[in-house]
Amino acid sequence: MARRLSTAFLAAAVCAAVLTGCSSSGTRHPDTAQGQGEPIVSATPVPTSAADIQALPLRVFAPSDQEAQTISRATVLLEADCMHRLGFADWSAPAAGPGGQTDLPTAFGFLDDSQAAQFGFHSPDSLKPRPASAQKMDPAEFTAETGLASMTARKPAGGAIPDGGCEGEARRQIDGGAQPARSTGYESLSDQSLKRTQADDRVAAGIKDWSSCMRQKGFVYSNPQSLATESWGNSVTPREIDTARADVACTRQTNLPGIAFAVQGAIQQQLITQYRDELTAERAAVDARIGRAAQVLKEHGQ
């Protein structure tokens, strides 16, 4: 059964990556602010689309979509070089999925009535026909690509296969040989800012108003994320469309995304001030990866 969207994805639609754990420098960020109360908000926007609530302050410390694409393209080229070197002359990366970001629901409501009326809570791409069957991967190709002895034996292949396979080799070249952190300060602080936003009295009041509005329209949900627990099935139903359009109407009526965006932005500014040195160092590492990726593209005539 298809769900509306995962809770993590909903959160990501508002605050990008949502992860917990230690930063790359080993500093553990607290789950709650140290002596910081609810921040002062100078202005509350009235967003008309999910795109209007993407530019949160912490985003400048992570790769932009274009920068991430540069890193991805360069990584694929290096992986292809490795695979060809190992004798897989016809190897190429799988085709990229459909591009273009649709105005998906967020953790603080849905804003696109035309999409809700056509697709409900489904992503348009999720309703496209799937290929009849996928080509089975050659075991030797799998080993070269992943560095694992086989699909069932989860141990290193050894021999001429690089550690982590061609995927690992390409990633290390882009990372400059550094071991990737399990979590970064950006990710940890983004998570913290979301949790504090959800606990903020102004946001909690907005969620309560949203829930009351939905109830008046005949739909009982405590918050927008609770819609993620619904199993909507593999096709769009009239009930799903009615619920999605009610979500849009109540989201607009309460301006819940605007309230949450303003609060989360103010919280993130507090966190940037508190952890600026660590975040600046992380951004420098991102810039170095982008520089190496750009050089790879240049060397491959791209």
Tab-separated table of N, CA, C and O in Angstrom, residues 10 61 120 156 285:
chain	number	residue	atom	x	y	z
A	10	LEU	N	8.532	14.325	4.609
A	10	LEU	CA	7.754	15.517	4.889
A	10	LEU	C	8.596	16.545	5.611
A	10	LEU	O	8.549	17.736	5.306
A	61	PHE	N	24.922	26.172	4.236
A	61	PHE	CA	26.063	25.359	4.641
A	61	PHE	C	26.052	23.973	3.995
A	61	PHE	O	26.987	23.196	4.176
A	120	GLY	N	-4.182	13.976	-5.368
A	120	GLY	CA	-4.328	13.767	-3.942
A	120	GLY	C	-2.983	13.948	-3.268
A	120	GLY	O	-2.281	14.929	-3.519
A	156	PRO	N	34.202	-8.178	1.835
A	156	PRO	CA	34.970	-7.554	0.753
A	156	PRO	C	35.468	-8.567	-0.261
A	156	PRO	O	35.862	-9.683	0.089
A	285	ALA	N	34.569	22.250	3.480
A	285	ALA	CA	34.736	20.883	2.972
A	285	ALA	C	33.820	20.623	1.788
A	285	ALA	O	34.201	19.952	0.822
